């Protein structure tokens, strides 16, 4: 068996660095440190802790990369190395860059032509519901935009403290953004038994709970869900809109996984549902919808770019938002261009279309198969139960651990699912995230892993997981 | 005379949008709005409000762009279109990217290999003073890193309010970062008469002033200066270090213009001076030094990347800093790669060296000539007085306006130097920034313009400025 290659060691080192931030993990990590010198029973680390398709081994889309390369090195615009439409597109995009260079800063909200094309994309996506460029801000990632909008909503000095309702489970960056601004995240439980669906009574309960102690100003939803994998129905979204309207909450809709919905499920944007509901909702409910170049088929997380569209926000507040966004000058220019390419891909008849079509279809097929296989395999293992993955980047099965494993984890001073994930990493090189990272209540254990991988990677992962899990359950039975 | 091209109109529109944020400018802008339809007495806008060399018309460095293009489109690594060293460099850089893709997220502090090479660069630059990779964070721009470090220093809820000493004049983004965090910027005046040099008695005065009312925690310096163009002497830096040591202030050293020093002036880093001073300073003074891929010869502001090196910061605080930086995942990957290329350019003997050498020498020669010419021309105009531009990206001459011009500006509800700059833009297409944007005291007027332009652009600018200024002084005499 070959030694791990440097790139894998590097991934491993990063895993360790991240885990080291969690005090409970440090003790085990010191034991795991011996891995560096030792021969391991695997020759690759499969890192499925991120919703990052290139990290997971999916190849970038050729069209996106060709256009961006030509924008960086404009001599390529005149070369025959690239398809004609890629070269034309590069030329057009450079025309929107000040000084014709991707090295120049852009306007605060992003390159004007691209902001306009984003609004055209939104209008198309939402079946004609109008979108206005002046309500759109391109940002260095959707999370960054969310934090900026939160800054507007949160008064760190207010008493009672500002609160934002957030789902449970929830990926940690959002809660961290909220608390770092001096506000508090008030969780509403998603119902695992109903495929992690949002429950209106939970929203009411959370709000009632918050109202006595805090000042709730906003509701954060993520659809398709992370880590839940749930896709909201139109009916559920209408209920949410009525709720925020009645309770006068700002609606923060994280819709970065909109390209990834599976089976018969369909993504519908909050903006569209809001518009379809008509007045008084359509013209009063304040909404911010987030999207990103990182999370679709493009998967260009490293380019750091996303956008937010604001709906029904007071013009005075919009001016303040402009100020907030202008503090960091602008989003990375190549990310802005990638956003344009993501939302306006090659069309049938274009020279780049056939390859683009094959590449994206391959990703779709692989992911659909991964969803099916992950569900089959994981649900076939004793002590595992995975809700249907309807959308998004992750499977999030529940883990029913034997009491001895829970006891052992407690002795080691860590959460049982962290203990499970560390052992999984140590023994198989599969790096998945423990459910406790997503704020779930004591006594329920989960594992999150990215399903946006090539099919052979998923098979390898499921094979390693199966062997490990079978032995783990035996060891602690 | 030809009509402005679309790209120029776009620049103009951005100028207007920025100016519209300043309430005082809105009235005049409505009058200027007529420019859009009207024929103008110039056919290009020269936007010298930014320290952005590509915007100002300087071409990107070929080596940087070739390597980045090959990283985006790795088929270029095997093509004969690019020099061998550019292709090798791309291959090496891709080896540091997870999944071999610039589309994957990186570690929080940046790609490990690049962080190491930054520390090697710093050690070389500082004559062997050691630099440790674990003290370096790559960030989406130096301003972003500064804001993150400020977040550590500022307690928004503290009473008395946290204060940071900042120079006057100072570019506005720093003051904005400080105040947006709930702290207050306490200005210390730079001495215009002495070429904008930092005066120790001013630091003492500002600190004494702050102490009664606020809790001063840090001193911010920018060297070479913006907008001042001053380059600090070793002696001045030693005095500053003794001051922050005695007063227990954190030293924030913005050194983004370190590549641009002119004449006999020399850039020395605060880190180096600190190390040379030996104990107790060298091992106690807390320092953060900022650098950026935007401000050197590379000039890739659109890629949004910089770094901060921390010195003598408590390990517990360093852990918190890691947390702050990890909230936004990582800096844009192509920016990180550009940082590596900026700090480790081609060397004599490399195939790309001759072209790289010509391109950077041309920029240096042009800028040296611009500095000389701008000073000659501006100082030759009545009512203008420009301190020597020793370093940085800007000339910042003082403007002695006739009382009638001041009166007219006041009638229009704006600062006199804003009035001057708007007229300059309207009548000549030269877009420069008024001194009032940098916080200077009532009654002194200035104009800031970028000197990092091609020589012919600077000549054109100076020509237009001369005609305009002569007529302006006549009109208001």
CSV table of N, CA and C in Angstrom, one decimal, chain A residues 369-379 386 389 395 449 451 458 462:
chain,number,residue,atom,x,y,z
A,369,UNK,N,-27.1,9.5,-8.3
A,369,UNK,CA,-26.7,8.2,-7.9
A,369,UNK,C,-26.1,8.2,-6.5
A,370,UNK,N,-25.3,9.2,-6.2
A,370,UNK,CA,-24.8,9.2,-4.8
A,370,UNK,C,-25.8,9.3,-3.7
A,371,UNK,N,-26.9,10.1,-4.0
A,371,UNK,CA,-28.0,10.3,-3.1
A,371,UNK,C,-28.6,8.9,-2.9
A,372,UNK,N,-28.9,8.2,-3.9
A,372,UNK,CA,-29.5,6.9,-3.9
A,372,UNK,C,-28.7,5.9,-3.1
A,373,UNK,N,-27.4,5.8,-3.5
A,373,UNK,CA,-26.5,4.9,-2.9
A,373,UNK,C,-26.2,5.2,-1.5
A,374,UNK,N,-26.0,6.4,-1.1
A,374,UNK,CA,-25.7,6.8,0.3
A,374,UNK,C,-26.9,6.4,1.1
A,375,UNK,N,-28.1,6.7,0.6
A,375,UNK,CA,-29.3,6.3,1.4
A,375,UNK,C,-29.4,4.8,1.6
A,376,UNK,N,-29.3,4.1,0.5
A,376,UNK,CA,-29.4,2.6,0.5
A,376,UNK,C,-28.4,2.0,1.5
A,377,UNK,N,-27.1,2.4,1.4
A,377,UNK,CA,-26.0,1.8,2.2
A,377,UNK,C,-26.2,2.2,3.6
A,378,UNK,N,-26.3,3.5,3.9
A,378,UNK,CA,-26.4,4.0,5.3
A,378,UNK,C,-27.6,3.4,6.0
A,379,UNK,N,-28.8,3.4,5.3
A,379,UNK,CA,-30.0,2.9,6.0
A,379,UNK,C,-29.9,1.4,6.1
A,386,UNK,N,-31.1,7.4,7.9
A,386,UNK,CA,-30.9,8.7,7.1
A,386,UNK,C,-32.2,9.1,6.5
A,389,UNK,N,-32.6,12.6,1.3
A,389,UNK,CA,-31.8,13.8,0.9
A,389,UNK,C,-32.6,14.4,-0.3
A,395,UNK,N,-25.6,14.5,3.1
A,395,UNK,CA,-26.4,13.5,3.8
A,395,UNK,C,-26.2,13.7,5.3
A,449,UNK,N,-22.0,14.2,5.8
A,449,UNK,CA,-21.0,14.1,4.7
A,449,UNK,C,-21.5,14.6,3.4
A,451,UNK,N,-22.3,14.9,-0.5
A,451,UNK,CA,-22.6,13.9,-1.5
A,451,UNK,C,-22.3,14.4,-2.9
A,458,UNK,N,-17.7,8.2,-3.9
A,458,UNK,CA,-18.8,7.9,-3.0
A,458,UNK,C,-18.8,6.4,-2.7
A,462,UNK,N,-18.4,4.9,1.0
A,462,UNK,CA,-19.5,4.0,1.6
A,462,UNK,C,-18.9,2.6,2.0
